[in-house]
Short mmCIF file of C-alpha atoms in Angstrom, two decimals:
data_model
loop_
_atom_site.label_atom_id
_atom_site.label_comp_id
_atom_site.label_asym_id
_atom_site.label_seq_id
_atom_site.Cartn_x
_atom_site.Cartn_y
_atom_site.Cartn_z
CA MET A 1 -10.02 7.27 37.26
CA LYS A 2 -11.91 4.66 35.58
CA GLU A 3 -14.21 7.33 32.91
CA THR A 4 -10.91 8.41 32.07
CA GLY A 5 -9.88 5.06 30.95
CA LYS A 6 -13.11 4.55 29.34
CA SER A 7 -12.61 7.04 26.70
CA PRO A 8 -10.23 6.04 24.34
CA GLN A 9 -11.98 2.39 24.50
CA ILE A 10 -15.24 4.36 23.69
CA PHE A 11 -13.60 6.41 20.75
CA SER A 12 -11.92 3.29 19.77
CA LEU A 13 -15.76 1.73 19.41
CA SER A 14 -17.21 4.58 17.78
CA THR A 15 -14.21 4.29 14.81
CA TYR A 16 -15.35 0.84 14.60
CA TYR A 17 -19.26 1.36 13.92
CA LEU A 18 -18.78 4.57 12.08
CA VAL A 19 -16.40 2.38 9.73
CA ARG A 20 -18.93 -0.26 9.68
CA GLY A 21 -21.70 2.16 8.58
CA ALA A 22 -20.02 3.88 6.17
CA SER A 23 -19.15 0.29 4.26
CA ALA A 24 -23.03 -0.40 4.89
CA LEU A 25 -23.99 2.81 3.28
CA LEU A 26 -21.34 2.92 0.66
CA ALA A 27 -23.02 -0.83 -0.77
CA VAL A 28 -26.00 0.92 -1.62
CA LEU A 29 -24.42 4.20 -2.84
CA PRO A 30 -24.17 4.51 -6.55
CA VAL A 31 -20.33 4.14 -6.98
CA ARG A 32 -19.69 6.91 -9.36
CA PHE A 33 -21.47 9.81 -7.04
CA SER A 34 -19.62 7.84 -3.52
CA TYR A 35 -16.13 8.46 -5.94
CA ALA A 36 -16.94 12.01 -6.82
CA PHE A 37 -18.20 12.67 -3.35
CA ALA A 38 -14.75 11.28 -1.90
CA GLY A 39 -12.51 12.99 -4.22
CA TRP A 40 -14.28 16.21 -3.18
CA ILE A 41 -13.62 15.14 0.54
CA GLY A 42 -10.24 14.35 -0.13
CA THR A 43 -9.65 17.89 -1.68
CA ILE A 44 -11.20 19.43 1.02
CA TYR A 45 -8.83 17.82 3.74
CA CYS A 46 -5.74 18.76 1.72
CA ARG A 47 -6.64 22.18 2.09
CA VAL A 48 -7.54 22.74 5.53
CA ARG A 49 -5.07 20.07 7.23
CA PRO A 50 -1.63 21.49 5.86
CA SER A 51 0.12 20.12 8.71
CA HIS A 52 -0.63 16.78 7.25
CA SER A 53 -0.75 17.82 3.43
CA ARG A 54 2.80 19.39 3.56
CA TRP A 55 4.54 15.89 3.61
CA ALA A 56 2.36 14.84 0.34
CA ALA A 57 3.94 18.29 -1.30
CA TYR A 58 7.14 17.76 0.28
CA ASN A 59 7.46 13.76 -1.69
CA TYR A 60 6.14 15.22 -4.80
CA ALA A 61 8.69 17.91 -5.30
CA ARG A 62 11.10 14.95 -5.15
CA VAL A 63 9.02 12.62 -7.83
CA LEU A 64 8.27 15.92 -9.85
CA HIS A 65 12.00 17.27 -9.49
CA GLU A 66 10.10 21.07 -8.32
CA PRO A 67 9.70 22.93 -5.27
CA GLU A 68 7.23 22.38 -2.67
CA SER A 69 5.52 25.15 -3.43
CA SER A 70 5.45 24.90 -6.69
CA PRO A 71 1.31 25.07 -8.01
CA VAL A 72 2.39 21.59 -10.04
CA VAL A 73 3.36 20.11 -6.67
CA GLN A 74 0.52 21.22 -5.27
CA ARG A 75 -2.17 20.22 -7.47
CA MET A 76 -0.42 16.92 -7.18
CA ALA A 77 -1.05 16.64 -4.00
CA ARG A 78 -4.36 17.52 -3.69
CA ARG A 79 -5.07 15.03 -6.69
CA ALA A 80 -3.03 12.62 -4.64
CA PHE A 81 -5.59 12.72 -1.10
CA ALA A 82 -8.73 13.21 -3.71
CA ASN A 83 -7.66 9.83 -5.36
CA TYR A 84 -6.67 8.19 -1.75
CA ALA A 85 -10.16 8.93 -0.54
CA LYS A 86 -11.58 6.75 -3.72
CA VAL A 87 -9.29 4.11 -2.27
CA LEU A 88 -10.85 4.11 1.07
CA VAL A 89 -14.43 3.40 -0.75
CA ASP A 90 -13.20 0.70 -2.34
CA PHE A 91 -11.65 -0.59 0.79
CA PHE A 92 -15.18 -0.18 2.61
CA ARG A 93 -16.99 -1.73 -0.46
CA LEU A 94 -15.02 -4.87 -0.65
CA PRO A 95 -17.38 -7.01 1.59
CA TYR A 96 -19.92 -6.16 -1.21
CA VAL A 97 -17.78 -7.20 -4.21
CA THR A 98 -16.29 -10.62 -5.39
CA ILE A 99 -13.33 -11.35 -6.71
CA GLU A 100 -15.01 -11.89 -10.19
CA ASP A 101 -16.29 -8.16 -9.65
CA ILE A 102 -12.61 -7.31 -9.43
CA GLN A 103 -11.48 -9.05 -12.31
CA HIS A 104 -14.37 -8.04 -14.44
CA HIS A 105 -13.49 -4.33 -14.18
CA ALA A 106 -10.04 -5.28 -13.91
CA THR A 107 -6.87 -5.80 -16.79
CA VAL A 108 -3.87 -6.97 -15.52
CA THR A 109 -0.50 -7.54 -17.54
CA GLY A 110 2.35 -9.58 -16.80
CA ILE A 111 0.02 -12.22 -14.40
CA GLU A 112 2.45 -15.17 -16.14
CA HIS A 113 5.56 -13.47 -14.02
CA LEU A 114 3.72 -14.83 -11.14
CA VAL A 115 3.68 -18.65 -12.42
CA THR A 116 7.49 -17.83 -13.59
CA ALA A 117 8.48 -16.69 -9.61
CA ALA A 118 6.71 -19.83 -8.27
CA GLU A 119 8.35 -22.15 -10.84
CA GLY A 120 11.42 -22.99 -8.33
CA GLY A 121 9.23 -24.47 -5.31
CA LYS A 122 10.46 -22.27 -3.11
CA GLY A 123 7.10 -19.50 -3.09
CA LEU A 124 7.37 -15.86 -4.30
CA ILE A 125 7.86 -12.35 -2.71
CA VAL A 126 5.33 -9.86 -4.39
CA VAL A 127 6.20 -6.50 -3.73
CA THR A 128 3.96 -3.80 -3.83
CA ALA A 129 3.45 -0.32 -2.43
CA HIS A 130 0.54 2.24 -1.20
CA MET A 131 -0.37 3.12 -4.61
CA GLY A 132 -3.06 2.34 -6.27
CA SER A 133 -5.79 0.45 -5.00
CA TRP A 134 -3.26 -2.23 -3.14
CA ASP A 135 -6.21 -4.53 -1.67
CA ARG A 136 -7.73 -5.15 -4.52
CA SER A 137 -4.63 -5.79 -5.94
CA GLY A 138 -4.33 -8.91 -3.30
CA ALA A 139 -7.25 -10.25 -4.57
CA LEU A 140 -5.89 -10.71 -8.36
CA ILE A 141 -2.93 -12.69 -6.80
CA THR A 142 -5.58 -15.46 -5.11
CA ALA A 143 -7.28 -15.13 -8.64
CA ALA A 144 -4.23 -16.28 -10.51
CA GLY A 145 -4.26 -19.73 -8.14
CA PHE A 146 -2.00 -18.59 -4.96
CA HIS A 147 -2.72 -18.65 -1.89
CA ALA A 148 -1.36 -15.38 0.00
CA THR A 149 0.04 -13.80 3.43
CA VAL A 150 -0.05 -10.51 3.39
CA LEU A 151 2.23 -8.22 6.26
CA VAL A 152 -0.47 -5.60 7.77
CA ASP A 153 -1.08 -3.44 10.29
CA THR A 154 -3.01 -3.80 13.23
CA PHE A 155 -6.34 -1.71 13.46
CA SER A 156 -7.86 -0.72 17.08
CA PRO A 157 -9.85 -1.99 18.33
CA PRO A 158 -10.14 -5.43 18.18
CA GLN A 159 -13.52 -5.74 16.56
CA LEU A 160 -12.22 -3.58 13.57
CA ASP A 161 -9.06 -5.50 13.49
CA ALA A 162 -11.06 -8.46 13.32
CA TRP A 163 -13.41 -7.22 10.46
CA VAL A 164 -10.71 -6.20 8.12
CA THR A 165 -9.49 -9.64 8.40
CA LYS A 166 -12.74 -11.49 7.97
CA MET A 167 -12.80 -8.99 4.78
CA ARG A 168 -9.38 -10.15 3.34
CA ALA A 169 -10.10 -13.92 4.62
CA LYS A 170 -12.90 -13.84 2.08
CA PHE A 171 -10.46 -13.10 -0.73
CA GLY A 172 -7.99 -15.87 0.04
CA LEU A 173 -5.90 -13.40 2.18
CA THR A 174 -4.08 -14.50 5.16
CA ALA A 175 -3.25 -11.30 7.02
CA VAL A 176 -0.32 -11.49 9.75
CA PRO A 177 0.05 -8.48 11.94
CA VAL A 178 3.96 -7.41 11.79
CA GLU A 179 4.52 -6.09 15.48
CA LYS A 180 2.81 -9.98 15.96
CA PRO A 181 5.46 -12.52 18.00
CA GLY A 182 6.21 -15.49 15.61
CA ALA A 183 5.30 -13.16 12.44
CA LEU A 184 9.00 -14.10 10.87
CA ARG A 185 8.40 -17.79 11.18
CA GLU A 186 5.16 -17.44 9.88
CA MET A 187 6.59 -15.68 6.65
CA TYR A 188 9.42 -18.47 5.90
CA ARG A 189 6.45 -21.34 6.60
CA THR A 190 4.44 -19.84 3.78
CA LEU A 191 7.28 -19.26 1.22
CA LYS A 192 7.85 -22.81 2.48
CA ARG A 193 4.23 -23.99 1.74
CA GLY A 194 5.10 -22.75 -2.41
CA ASP A 195 2.70 -20.15 -1.12
CA ALA A 196 2.89 -15.94 -1.78
CA LEU A 197 3.91 -13.77 0.50
CA VAL A 198 2.90 -9.70 0.06
CA PHE A 199 4.91 -6.75 1.30
CA VAL A 200 4.19 -3.32 1.37
CA ILE A 201 7.75 -1.94 1.00
CA ASP A 202 7.73 1.88 0.54
CA ARG A 203 7.77 2.08 4.63
CA PRO A 204 10.38 5.09 4.98
CA ASP A 205 13.09 4.16 7.74
CA TYR A 206 16.04 6.31 6.85
CA ASN A 207 17.51 5.81 10.29
CA THR A 208 17.97 2.14 10.85
CA GLY A 209 16.57 0.81 6.52
CA VAL A 210 18.79 -0.25 3.82
CA PRO A 211 20.21 2.69 2.44
CA VAL A 212 19.12 3.75 -1.20
CA THR A 213 18.51 6.29 -3.88
CA PHE A 214 14.90 6.40 -4.75
CA PHE A 215 13.94 9.46 -6.44
CA GLY A 216 17.19 11.01 -6.49
CA GLU A 217 17.99 11.88 -2.99
CA ARG A 218 19.23 9.20 -0.84
CA THR A 219 16.75 7.60 2.39
CA GLY A 220 16.25 4.25 3.57
CA PHE A 221 13.74 0.94 2.89
CA PRO A 222 13.02 -1.69 5.02
CA ALA A 223 15.42 -5.02 4.76
CA GLY A 224 13.18 -7.50 5.28
CA VAL A 225 12.25 -7.88 1.63
CA ALA A 226 15.83 -8.43 0.39
CA GLN A 227 16.97 -10.26 3.26
CA VAL A 228 14.43 -13.38 3.27
CA ALA A 229 14.79 -13.26 -0.85
CA LEU A 230 18.51 -13.62 -0.67
CA ARG A 231 18.33 -16.58 2.47
CA THR A 232 14.66 -18.67 1.19
CA GLY A 233 16.13 -18.37 -2.96
CA CYS A 234 12.15 -17.68 -3.70
CA GLY A 235 10.77 -15.94 -6.45
CA LEU A 236 9.82 -12.21 -6.45
CA ALA A 237 7.59 -9.66 -8.41
CA LEU A 238 6.52 -6.27 -8.27
CA GLY A 239 2.70 -5.90 -8.40
CA GLY A 240 -0.37 -3.00 -8.00
CA MET A 241 -3.24 -2.07 -9.63
CA PHE A 242 -3.85 1.66 -10.81
CA ARG A 243 -7.24 3.68 -11.42
CA ARG A 244 -8.41 4.22 -14.52
CA PRO A 245 -10.04 7.43 -15.33
CA GLY A 246 -13.48 7.39 -14.69
CA ASP A 247 -12.76 5.61 -12.13
CA LEU A 248 -14.69 2.35 -12.48
CA THR A 249 -11.87 0.17 -13.89
CA TYR A 250 -8.58 -0.51 -13.29
CA ASP A 251 -4.90 -1.46 -14.92
CA GLY A 252 -3.50 -3.89 -12.84
CA PHE A 253 0.49 -5.36 -13.53
CA ILE A 254 2.99 -7.88 -12.20
CA GLU A 255 6.58 -7.29 -13.20
CA LEU A 256 9.30 -9.99 -12.66
CA ILE A 257 12.53 -9.26 -10.37
CA VAL A 258 15.48 -10.76 -11.04
CA PRO A 259 18.34 -10.26 -8.51
CA PRO A 260 21.72 -8.96 -9.12
CA ALA A 261 24.32 -11.32 -8.94
CA ARG A 262 25.07 -12.75 -5.21
CA THR A 263 28.25 -11.59 -4.09
CA GLY A 264 28.96 -13.62 -0.87
CA ASP A 265 28.31 -10.40 1.15
CA MET A 266 25.17 -10.19 2.78
CA ALA A 267 24.75 -7.02 3.40
CA TYR A 268 26.35 -6.06 0.27
CA ASP A 269 23.76 -8.28 -1.36
CA VAL A 270 20.56 -6.96 0.37
CA GLN A 271 21.47 -3.23 -0.36
CA ALA A 272 21.65 -4.21 -4.03
CA LEU A 273 18.44 -5.96 -4.03
CA THR A 274 16.70 -3.23 -2.25
CA GLN A 275 18.05 -0.76 -4.63
CA ALA A 276 16.93 -2.81 -7.85
CA ILE A 277 13.35 -3.19 -6.53
CA VAL A 278 12.73 0.45 -5.51
CA THR A 279 14.16 1.52 -8.98
CA ARG A 280 11.55 -0.57 -10.48
CA LEU A 281 9.27 1.02 -8.04
CA GLU A 282 10.17 4.20 -9.38
CA GLU A 283 9.28 3.35 -12.75
CA GLN A 284 6.01 3.02 -11.45
CA ILE A 285 5.09 5.79 -9.54
CA VAL A 286 5.90 7.82 -12.52
CA THR A 287 3.21 6.87 -14.44
CA HIS A 288 0.69 7.63 -11.99
CA PRO A 289 2.45 9.83 -9.79
CA ASP A 290 -1.38 11.39 -8.28
CA GLN A 291 -1.45 7.50 -7.02
CA TRP A 292 1.18 7.21 -4.70
CA TYR A 293 -0.08 7.78 -1.44
CA MET A 294 2.87 8.53 0.65
CA PHE A 295 1.49 11.29 3.28
CA ARG A 296 4.83 11.16 5.65
CA PRO A 297 8.32 12.23 4.78
CA MET A 298 9.83 9.77 3.04
CA TRP A 299 13.17 11.23 2.70
CA PRO A 300 15.28 12.60 5.75
CA VAL A 301 13.40 16.00 7.04
CA PRO A 302 16.22 18.71 7.02
CA GLN A 303 16.09 20.13 10.90
CA THR A 304 15.32 23.28 9.16
CA ALA A 305 11.56 22.10 7.84
#
């Protein structure tokens, strides 16, 4: 029985050492080679794991308004997996880069909107999605002079989670696990200090989430962003960073989001603000659809699927 109990632990530790080894290796390999090789691996993975990659096609069919079997959709899914593999290269190399490195390789428009969003003294929320290179985006927020708290998932094993947390702290990012007791209180404390709170919003929640129209179809998004923004009166912005052709440079953006006029009906106002965020998110995704990494169904799956 004891040996059975050790197996998951051994597997988790193997994952940790594999990540650390990959990180160290990518620190010395030429960056262009790393991206090219990672893109090739991502494309192969998409082809050999249809049980996983099918959801990319399911989502892109709605973004591109094409059937899932369309060659355009299938090609976009392969490109998305290739680009996501390059994001992993960025992620693994973060211990060996600085904020100055990230700034040097990125052009950011609208950075002044962070200041505008924070003018009320109630902090600000920066909304992003699983698009572009979101870990690098967080570094740009702190480079603009803001301390940022990021809501994150916990990695396993604890050694890997501690390594990732330390890496983010290097860029001035405080990671708060979403499942941590007291996470909600920490969110409010962050805003009360006038700091930035970063949410990754594209977590499909079509059973209990806020109903919205996203790329012409109904689905559900988490209510937390809109609820916190409306309760605190903090500023709100949408941000992200997309990879340019050639892979070595990035285009970042910050957009101010002005909440719709409040009605006094909290449920209605939460839905209206969430829809406003989602609509702006759509506009960014369509500019770089192959850099939106949603590999699980973003919309409810029909019973026959």
